[in-house]
Tab-separated table of C-alpha atoms in Angstrom:
chain	number	residue	atom	x	y	z
A	405	UNK	CA	21.763	-24.566	60.456
A	406	UNK	CA	19.928	-26.753	58.639
A	407	UNK	CA	19.125	-30.364	59.480
A	408	UNK	CA	19.857	-32.015	56.125
A	409	UNK	CA	19.384	-35.484	57.489
A	410	UNK	CA	16.913	-37.970	55.501
A	411	UNK	CA	14.773	-39.575	57.859
A	412	UNK	CA	12.862	-42.876	56.382
A	413	UNK	CA	9.443	-41.161	56.755
A	414	UNK	CA	10.773	-38.031	54.367
A	415	UNK	CA	11.305	-40.456	51.482
A	416	UNK	CA	8.275	-40.425	48.814
A	417	UNK	CA	7.330	-42.807	46.248
A	418	UNK	CA	8.315	-42.418	42.433
A	419	UNK	CA	4.433	-41.117	41.982
A	420	UNK	CA	4.701	-38.572	44.904
A	421	UNK	CA	7.644	-37.218	43.745
A	422	UNK	CA	5.831	-36.408	40.547
A	423	UNK	CA	3.365	-34.720	42.326
A	424	UNK	CA	0.825	-37.811	42.417
A	425	UNK	CA	-0.845	-37.920	45.789
A	426	UNK	CA	-3.592	-40.125	46.930
A	427	UNK	CA	-6.343	-38.484	48.841
A	428	UNK	CA	-8.972	-40.042	51.168
A	429	UNK	CA	-12.552	-39.598	49.663
A	430	UNK	CA	-15.602	-38.430	52.277
A	431	UNK	CA	-18.859	-40.517	51.576
A	432	UNK	CA	-20.468	-37.750	49.611
A	433	UNK	CA	-17.907	-37.520	47.518
A	434	UNK	CA	-17.688	-41.343	46.760
A	435	UNK	CA	-20.853	-41.544	46.318
A	436	UNK	CA	-21.166	-38.750	43.919
A	437	UNK	CA	-18.039	-40.531	42.237
A	438	UNK	CA	-19.675	-43.655	42.215
A	439	UNK	CA	-23.076	-42.175	40.890
A	440	UNK	CA	-21.375	-40.496	37.708
A	441	UNK	CA	-19.734	-44.131	37.053
A	442	UNK	CA	-23.602	-45.721	37.301
A	443	UNK	CA	-24.541	-43.117	34.790
A	444	UNK	CA	-21.915	-44.077	32.579
A	445	UNK	CA	-22.515	-47.848	32.974
A	446	UNK	CA	-26.229	-47.106	32.511
A	447	UNK	CA	-25.767	-45.229	29.107
A	448	UNK	CA	-23.227	-47.833	28.123
A	449	UNK	CA	-25.374	-51.155	28.718
A	450	UNK	CA	-28.573	-49.617	27.255
A	451	UNK	CA	-26.510	-48.618	24.128
A	452	UNK	CA	-25.340	-52.555	23.571
A	453	UNK	CA	-28.916	-53.618	23.850
A	454	UNK	CA	-29.870	-51.187	21.051
A	455	UNK	CA	-29.147	-53.895	18.415
A	456	UNK	CA	-31.497	-56.353	19.865
A	457	UNK	CA	-34.380	-53.809	20.823
A	458	UNK	CA	-34.285	-52.756	16.795
A	459	UNK	CA	-34.607	-56.668	16.055
A	460	UNK	CA	-37.573	-56.804	18.792
A	461	UNK	CA	-38.843	-53.558	19.989
A	462	UNK	CA	-40.527	-55.865	22.982
A	463	UNK	CA	-36.944	-56.228	24.658
A	464	UNK	CA	-36.608	-52.073	25.269
A	465	UNK	CA	-38.229	-53.212	28.782
A	466	UNK	CA	-35.894	-55.906	29.666
A	467	UNK	CA	-33.019	-53.378	28.034
A	468	UNK	CA	-33.890	-50.589	30.381
A	469	UNK	CA	-33.889	-53.331	33.339
A	470	UNK	CA	-30.495	-54.638	32.565
A	471	UNK	CA	-29.141	-50.970	32.382
A	472	UNK	CA	-30.924	-49.983	35.150
A	473	UNK	CA	-29.440	-53.034	37.211
A	474	UNK	CA	-25.882	-52.706	36.008
A	475	UNK	CA	-25.936	-48.886	37.045
A	476	UNK	CA	-26.987	-49.654	40.424
A	477	UNK	CA	-24.119	-51.759	40.809
A	478	UNK	CA	-21.475	-49.946	39.694
A	479	UNK	CA	-23.014	-46.835	41.770
A	480	UNK	CA	-23.204	-49.134	44.823
A	481	UNK	CA	-19.429	-50.996	44.115
A	482	UNK	CA	-18.167	-47.638	42.977
A	483	UNK	CA	-18.842	-45.808	46.104
A	484	UNK	CA	-17.247	-48.620	48.432
A	485	UNK	CA	-14.228	-48.793	46.336
A	486	UNK	CA	-13.459	-44.947	45.928
A	487	UNK	CA	-14.374	-44.724	49.692
A	488	UNK	CA	-11.978	-47.703	50.860
A	489	UNK	CA	-9.220	-46.188	48.147
A	490	UNK	CA	-9.390	-42.657	47.354
A	491	UNK	CA	-8.358	-40.994	44.486
A	492	UNK	CA	-5.026	-40.007	42.869
A	493	UNK	CA	-4.809	-36.128	42.413
A	494	UNK	CA	-1.788	-34.401	41.009
A	495	UNK	CA	-0.828	-31.650	43.323
A	496	UNK	CA	2.262	-30.772	41.630
A	497	UNK	CA	5.924	-31.682	43.109
A	498	UNK	CA	5.969	-32.187	46.796
A	499	UNK	CA	9.560	-31.017	47.461
A	500	UNK	CA	12.550	-32.984	46.644
A	501	UNK	CA	14.823	-30.035	47.644
A	502	UNK	CA	18.248	-31.189	46.791
A	503	UNK	CA	20.360	-29.179	49.620
A	504	UNK	CA	22.604	-32.157	49.986
A	505	UNK	CA	23.711	-31.504	46.578
A	506	UNK	CA	23.549	-27.541	46.564
A	507	UNK	CA	25.734	-27.634	49.615
A	508	UNK	CA	28.699	-29.913	47.630
A	509	UNK	CA	28.459	-27.081	44.918
A	510	UNK	CA	29.198	-24.496	48.063
A	511	UNK	CA	32.077	-26.965	48.841
A	512	UNK	CA	33.295	-26.447	45.363
A	513	UNK	CA	33.571	-22.436	45.448
A	514	UNK	CA	30.299	-22.376	43.273
A	515	UNK	CA	27.794	-20.569	45.693
A	516	UNK	CA	29.882	-17.178	45.335
A	517	UNK	CA	31.440	-17.740	41.722
A	518	UNK	CA	31.636	-13.900	40.936
A	519	UNK	CA	31.865	-12.888	44.761
A	520	UNK	CA	35.293	-11.602	45.841
A	521	UNK	CA	37.721	-13.815	47.835
A	522	UNK	CA	37.909	-11.729	50.550
A	523	UNK	CA	34.487	-12.738	51.845
A	524	UNK	CA	34.596	-16.527	50.706
A	525	UNK	CA	33.737	-16.354	47.346
A	526	UNK	CA	35.995	-17.754	43.961
A	527	UNK	CA	36.303	-14.326	42.349
A	528	UNK	CA	35.824	-15.667	38.769
A	529	UNK	CA	34.685	-13.834	35.954
A	530	UNK	CA	31.397	-13.877	34.211
A	531	UNK	CA	32.759	-16.714	31.272
A	532	UNK	CA	34.045	-19.080	33.898
A	533	UNK	CA	30.400	-18.871	35.804
A	534	UNK	CA	28.640	-19.571	32.050
A	535	UNK	CA	31.245	-22.378	31.663
A	536	UNK	CA	30.272	-23.885	35.145
A	537	UNK	CA	26.388	-23.515	34.935
A	538	UNK	CA	26.542	-25.391	31.453
A	539	UNK	CA	28.345	-28.087	32.994
A	540	UNK	CA	26.175	-28.495	35.873
A	541	UNK	CA	22.768	-28.226	33.656
A	542	UNK	CA	24.126	-31.264	32.188
A	543	UNK	CA	23.274	-33.201	35.635
A	544	UNK	CA	19.876	-31.112	36.213
A	545	UNK	CA	19.076	-27.473	34.597
A	546	UNK	CA	16.534	-27.040	37.482
A	547	UNK	CA	19.104	-27.305	40.166
A	548	UNK	CA	21.288	-25.366	38.179
A	549	UNK	CA	19.346	-22.407	37.817
A	550	UNK	CA	18.326	-22.195	41.273
A	551	UNK	CA	22.253	-21.978	42.199
A	552	UNK	CA	22.553	-19.321	39.423
A	553	UNK	CA	19.740	-16.978	41.337
A	554	UNK	CA	21.636	-17.541	44.427
A	555	UNK	CA	24.741	-16.556	43.150
A	556	UNK	CA	23.100	-13.498	41.532
A	557	UNK	CA	22.044	-12.150	45.056
A	558	UNK	CA	25.257	-13.013	46.264
A	559	UNK	CA	27.071	-10.852	43.640
A	560	UNK	CA	24.534	-7.903	44.458
A	561	UNK	CA	25.635	-8.001	47.749
A	562	UNK	CA	29.284	-8.089	47.336
A	563	UNK	CA	29.290	-5.460	44.218
A	564	UNK	CA	26.808	-2.770	46.172
A	565	UNK	CA	26.424	-3.750	50.120
A	566	UNK	CA	27.886	-2.147	52.855
A	567	UNK	CA	31.014	-3.782	54.552
A	568	UNK	CA	28.348	-4.682	57.106
A	569	UNK	CA	26.265	-6.756	54.941
A	570	UNK	CA	28.757	-8.434	53.621
A	571	UNK	CA	30.573	-9.620	56.508
A	572	UNK	CA	26.630	-10.633	57.715
A	573	UNK	CA	25.455	-12.385	54.117
A	574	UNK	CA	28.252	-13.253	51.960
A	575	UNK	CA	29.990	-16.121	54.109
A	576	UNK	CA	26.593	-17.528	54.747
A	577	UNK	CA	25.621	-17.296	51.440
A	578	UNK	CA	28.845	-19.055	49.843
A	579	UNK	CA	28.809	-21.752	52.257
A	580	UNK	CA	25.244	-22.468	51.582
A	581	UNK	CA	24.341	-22.083	55.173
A	582	UNK	CA	21.904	-19.556	54.109
A	583	UNK	CA	19.837	-19.732	50.983
A	584	UNK	CA	18.770	-16.824	49.305
A	585	UNK	CA	16.176	-15.339	46.447
A	586	UNK	CA	15.614	-12.227	44.062
A	587	UNK	CA	12.643	-10.980	44.314
A	588	UNK	CA	11.726	-8.727	41.475
A	589	UNK	CA	8.267	-9.880	39.353
A	590	UNK	CA	5.440	-8.973	40.603
A	591	UNK	CA	1.733	-9.973	39.541
A	592	UNK	CA	1.309	-6.651	37.847
A	593	UNK	CA	4.570	-5.961	36.819
A	594	UNK	CA	6.574	-8.671	34.985
A	595	UNK	CA	8.518	-7.373	32.003
A	596	UNK	CA	7.562	-3.821	33.072
A	597	UNK	CA	9.645	-4.300	36.189
A	598	UNK	CA	10.093	-0.624	37.009
A	599	UNK	CA	5.993	-0.175	37.539
A	600	UNK	CA	6.517	-2.370	40.678
A	601	UNK	CA	4.124	-1.440	43.912
A	602	UNK	CA	5.942	-3.365	46.620
A	603	UNK	CA	6.873	-0.438	49.149
A	604	UNK	CA	9.217	0.512	51.808
A	605	UNK	CA	8.372	3.235	54.047
A	606	UNK	CA	11.176	4.688	56.527
A	607	UNK	CA	10.019	4.034	60.084
A	608	UNK	CA	12.165	6.740	62.171
A	609	UNK	CA	16.032	6.310	61.281
A	610	UNK	CA	16.121	2.661	62.058
A	611	UNK	CA	13.781	0.479	59.877
A	612	UNK	CA	12.104	0.045	56.763
A	613	UNK	CA	8.449	-1.172	56.782
A	614	UNK	CA	7.503	-3.202	53.482
A	615	UNK	CA	3.966	-4.026	52.099
A	616	UNK	CA	3.311	-5.945	49.192
A	617	UNK	CA	3.938	-9.085	47.310
A	618	UNK	CA	6.145	-10.554	44.628
A	619	UNK	CA	5.435	-13.440	42.233
A	620	UNK	CA	6.742	-16.749	40.926
A	621	UNK	CA	9.883	-16.535	43.315
A	622	UNK	CA	12.467	-19.306	42.744
A	623	UNK	CA	13.294	-20.495	46.381
A	624	UNK	CA	10.051	-19.492	47.886
A	625	UNK	CA	9.776	-20.656	51.198
A	626	UNK	CA	13.094	-22.613	51.132
A	627	UNK	CA	15.287	-19.784	51.128
A	628	UNK	CA	16.908	-17.922	53.795
A	629	UNK	CA	17.458	-14.579	52.566
A	630	UNK	CA	15.408	-12.404	50.008
A	631	UNK	CA	16.784	-9.585	47.870
A	632	UNK	CA	13.551	-7.305	47.509
A	633	UNK	CA	13.313	-4.713	44.938
A	634	UNK	CA	10.828	-2.361	46.366
A	635	UNK	CA	9.966	1.235	46.324
A	636	UNK	CA	11.435	3.864	48.367
A	637	UNK	CA	10.648	6.944	46.260
A	638	UNK	CA	9.081	8.179	42.879
A	639	UNK	CA	7.171	6.185	40.640
A	640	UNK	CA	9.680	4.619	37.517
A	641	UNK	CA	13.012	3.073	38.060
A	642	UNK	CA	14.601	5.960	40.122
A	643	UNK	CA	12.123	5.102	43.185
A	644	UNK	CA	13.211	1.511	43.335
A	645	UNK	CA	15.792	0.249	46.132
A	646	UNK	CA	16.881	-3.022	46.573
A	647	UNK	CA	16.515	-4.218	50.508
A	648	UNK	CA	17.433	-7.737	52.310
A	649	UNK	CA	14.700	-9.540	54.537
A	650	UNK	CA	15.793	-12.574	56.254
A	651	UNK	CA	13.279	-15.201	56.674
A	652	UNK	CA	12.065	-15.047	59.948
A	653	UNK	CA	10.802	-11.511	59.829
A	654	UNK	CA	7.668	-10.934	60.980
A	655	UNK	CA	4.941	-10.065	58.612
A	656	UNK	CA	6.825	-12.346	55.826
A	657	UNK	CA	4.713	-15.202	53.980
A	658	UNK	CA	4.311	-17.523	51.070
A	659	UNK	CA	1.671	-18.571	48.933
A	660	UNK	CA	1.465	-22.513	48.408
A	661	UNK	CA	4.058	-23.654	46.224
A	662	UNK	CA	3.393	-23.579	42.492
A	663	UNK	CA	2.506	-26.730	40.348
A	664	UNK	CA	4.890	-26.941	37.920
A	665	UNK	CA	5.482	-29.749	34.805
A	666	UNK	CA	9.343	-29.280	35.584
A	667	UNK	CA	11.771	-27.457	37.379
A	668	UNK	CA	10.557	-29.362	40.461
A	669	UNK	CA	14.207	-29.454	42.245
A	670	UNK	CA	13.102	-25.849	43.417
A	671	UNK	CA	9.882	-24.193	44.990
A	672	UNK	CA	8.479	-21.651	43.592
A	673	UNK	CA	5.705	-19.505	45.416
A	674	UNK	CA	4.354	-16.138	46.012
A	675	UNK	CA	6.331	-13.908	48.537
A	676	UNK	CA	4.423	-11.639	50.970
A	677	UNK	CA	4.987	-8.284	52.830
A	678	UNK	CA	2.643	-7.384	55.692
A	679	UNK	CA	4.292	-4.539	57.643
A	680	UNK	CA	7.661	-6.250	57.666
A	681	UNK	CA	10.144	-4.542	59.353
A	682	UNK	CA	13.315	-4.180	58.124
A	683	UNK	CA	16.499	-2.702	59.634
A	684	UNK	CA	17.785	0.335	57.558
A	685	UNK	CA	21.016	-1.068	57.267
A	686	UNK	CA	19.772	-3.995	55.107
A	687	UNK	CA	19.584	-1.447	52.202
A	688	UNK	CA	21.649	-2.632	49.254
A	689	UNK	CA	23.462	0.457	48.108
A	690	UNK	CA	21.636	3.794	48.139
A	691	UNK	CA	18.058	4.590	47.746
A	692	UNK	CA	16.887	4.333	44.152
A	693	UNK	CA	19.944	2.160	43.406
A	694	UNK	CA	17.708	-0.745	43.106
A	695	UNK	CA	16.718	-1.341	39.748
A	696	UNK	CA	19.919	-0.295	38.144
A	697	UNK	CA	21.372	-2.979	40.740
A	698	UNK	CA	18.799	-5.485	39.717
A	699	UNK	CA	18.994	-4.740	35.683
A	700	UNK	CA	22.841	-5.187	36.487
A	701	UNK	CA	22.306	-8.780	38.201
A	702	UNK	CA	20.051	-9.727	35.050
A	703	UNK	CA	22.707	-9.273	32.637
A	704	UNK	CA	24.350	-12.015	34.390
A	705	UNK	CA	21.572	-14.222	35.346
A	706	UNK	CA	20.619	-13.994	31.867
A	707	UNK	CA	24.013	-15.348	30.539
A	708	UNK	CA	23.465	-17.970	33.321
A	709	UNK	CA	20.472	-19.239	32.422
A	710	UNK	CA	21.196	-19.564	28.443
A	711	UNK	CA	24.181	-21.626	29.862
A	712	UNK	CA	22.059	-23.759	31.709
A	713	UNK	CA	19.819	-24.324	28.454
A	714	UNK	CA	23.044	-25.113	26.233
A	715	UNK	CA	23.906	-27.508	29.001
A	716	UNK	CA	20.670	-29.245	28.968
A	717	UNK	CA	20.287	-29.399	25.085
A	718	UNK	CA	24.325	-30.671	25.122
A	719	UNK	CA	23.233	-33.956	27.199
A	720	UNK	CA	19.960	-34.186	25.187
A	721	UNK	CA	21.989	-33.909	21.734
A	722	UNK	CA	24.868	-36.391	23.008
A	723	UNK	CA	22.244	-38.792	23.940
A	724	UNK	CA	20.380	-38.634	20.784
A	725	UNK	CA	23.164	-39.209	18.700
A	726	UNK	CA	24.476	-42.595	20.633
A	727	UNK	CA	20.703	-43.549	20.648
A	728	UNK	CA	20.383	-42.801	16.939
A	729	UNK	CA	23.654	-44.946	16.348
A	730	UNK	CA	22.363	-48.119	17.871
A	731	UNK	CA	18.543	-47.986	17.163
A	732	UNK	CA	17.533	-50.128	13.993
A	733	UNK	CA	14.442	-49.568	12.018
A	734	UNK	CA	13.634	-51.057	8.635
A	735	UNK	CA	17.201	-52.260	8.876
A	736	UNK	CA	19.004	-49.432	9.212
A	737	UNK	CA	20.194	-47.509	11.909
A	738	UNK	CA	18.297	-44.242	12.657
A	739	UNK	CA	21.298	-41.836	12.369
A	740	UNK	CA	21.392	-43.700	8.287
A	741	UNK	CA	18.287	-42.114	7.065
A	742	UNK	CA	18.836	-38.559	5.395
A	743	UNK	CA	16.133	-37.056	7.411
A	744	UNK	CA	17.868	-38.077	10.806
A	745	UNK	CA	21.303	-36.740	9.636
A	746	UNK	CA	19.688	-33.305	8.841
A	747	UNK	CA	17.937	-33.029	12.178
A	748	UNK	CA	21.293	-33.769	13.823
A	749	UNK	CA	23.113	-31.398	11.760
A	750	UNK	CA	20.586	-28.255	12.933
A	751	UNK	CA	20.699	-29.475	16.326
A	752	UNK	CA	24.360	-29.293	16.577
A	753	UNK	CA	24.336	-26.143	14.279
A	754	UNK	CA	22.034	-24.345	16.674
A	755	UNK	CA	23.975	-25.509	19.639
A	756	UNK	CA	27.094	-24.128	18.565
A	757	UNK	CA	25.682	-20.860	17.419
A	758	UNK	CA	23.751	-20.469	21.095
A	759	UNK	CA	27.157	-21.693	22.641
A	760	UNK	CA	29.072	-18.794	21.104
A	761	UNK	CA	26.266	-16.346	21.794
A	762	UNK	CA	26.602	-16.688	25.557
A	763	UNK	CA	30.382	-16.841	25.718
A	764	UNK	CA	30.007	-13.835	23.734
A	765	UNK	CA	27.558	-11.797	26.089
A	766	UNK	CA	29.614	-13.710	29.153
A	767	UNK	CA	32.613	-11.868	27.846
A	768	UNK	CA	31.231	-8.619	27.136
A	769	UNK	CA	30.278	-8.410	30.857
A	770	UNK	CA	33.712	-9.211	32.035
A	771	UNK	CA	34.956	-6.360	29.243
A	772	UNK	CA	32.515	-3.645	30.841
A	773	UNK	CA	31.439	-3.354	26.815
A	774	UNK	CA	29.099	-0.391	26.690
A	775	UNK	CA	26.497	-2.983	24.593
A	776	UNK	CA	26.796	-5.733	27.298
A	777	UNK	CA	23.251	-5.537	27.955
A	778	UNK	CA	22.118	-6.229	24.481
A	779	UNK	CA	24.471	-8.826	23.967
A	780	UNK	CA	23.093	-10.787	27.380
A	781	UNK	CA	19.390	-10.429	26.292
A	782	UNK	CA	20.406	-11.583	22.674
A	783	UNK	CA	21.977	-14.509	23.782
A	784	UNK	CA	19.246	-15.281	26.411
A	785	UNK	CA	16.754	-14.837	23.652
A	786	UNK	CA	18.494	-16.952	20.782
A	787	UNK	CA	19.823	-19.509	23.171
A	788	UNK	CA	17.257	-20.590	25.286
A	789	UNK	CA	14.478	-21.059	22.274
A	790	UNK	CA	17.334	-22.850	20.050
A	791	UNK	CA	18.187	-25.164	22.830
A	792	UNK	CA	14.379	-25.722	23.680
A	793	UNK	CA	14.070	-26.766	20.116
A	794	UNK	CA	17.183	-29.177	20.338
A	795	UNK	CA	15.617	-30.949	23.306
A	796	UNK	CA	12.173	-31.328	21.368
A	797	UNK	CA	13.887	-33.017	18.490
A	798	UNK	CA	15.844	-35.214	20.507
A	799	UNK	CA	12.418	-36.196	22.305
A	800	UNK	CA	11.355	-36.570	18.646
A	801	UNK	CA	14.256	-38.745	17.417
A	802	UNK	CA	13.758	-40.994	21.092
A	803	UNK	CA	10.290	-41.904	20.083
A	804	UNK	CA	8.679	-44.111	22.565
A	805	UNK	CA	12.013	-45.467	23.827
A	806	UNK	CA	11.767	-42.432	26.658
A	807	UNK	CA	7.949	-43.138	28.148
A	808	UNK	CA	8.388	-44.287	31.470
A	809	UNK	CA	4.979	-45.293	33.192
């Protein structure tokens, strides 16, 4: 069980939440930094004296002395200050994982939306899931997106896993006592997922031994269960299987958390496998079914991520409509200018078109439409691009009012 209690020493400052951390400096680094400051001071001071030197060339020595003196002062004082104060460096997000929030979504049945009720899921269809993620993303796109990945893993186990796997993992996933990650992407196989190189070789009749690594994995070291697409057979998609790896498995390790400009409520990192021994019972479905299962999972995943984009864009548009109806410039409300009206109309139109495409894609999965994969890809492509533009236009219409220092 996780300890979700927040201690006073766990709290971090606003700067730290944004990824800025103050680091101490050694004397050597402090002197080097101070020396740079001194050189800049010398050049700047000497330039200031050029006017007087041009009027009286005899003052060149005096200008040099003044510049050199200021350089020494800045170097000395800068070294002391940098040593005492340190420096601010951006190291990326420091780990504000919304575990308490995610557990509340589990209490509402949102950690196993498409999972059968037999094992603790909600048993809802894909359209319902899209509506859920759209609304959750009005609050936080990043957190909702992680939850959609967690749901995808739970659905994969419920869809193709053995009864033993379902009984072991699904109740824990649906209550979010266990967090999960979907591991497909590798450094050398992004869109070409069937070219993945992570291997799983049988060790007798009891275990698989996994070697390789996965890149940009949402959840990273925070998760407890990893649905790993790995090669158990021939090259190409038919040689790929899906195997579950638990967090404490020997040989499982993680790279450092990626430094991101956004989506900082979820860790993202490399997941490494070095002779990881996993029980053969952790195979989801049959050997060779992994790629097909992964692609089915991505159909729903694409719809959910598109729905997350819609939720974020809806929030941005609604706030923009309110702001432009209140803010005045040149004696008129912003929304009374025709150019603003055109922008708001385009934003509203693109948002509604995105919503309709996503709902159609979700319904196509529910109806087992033969073109479902195509509709899901189209919806994700269109909705994410359109909603990005909507959010960007919302920023432009808000102007400097959104800048917070």
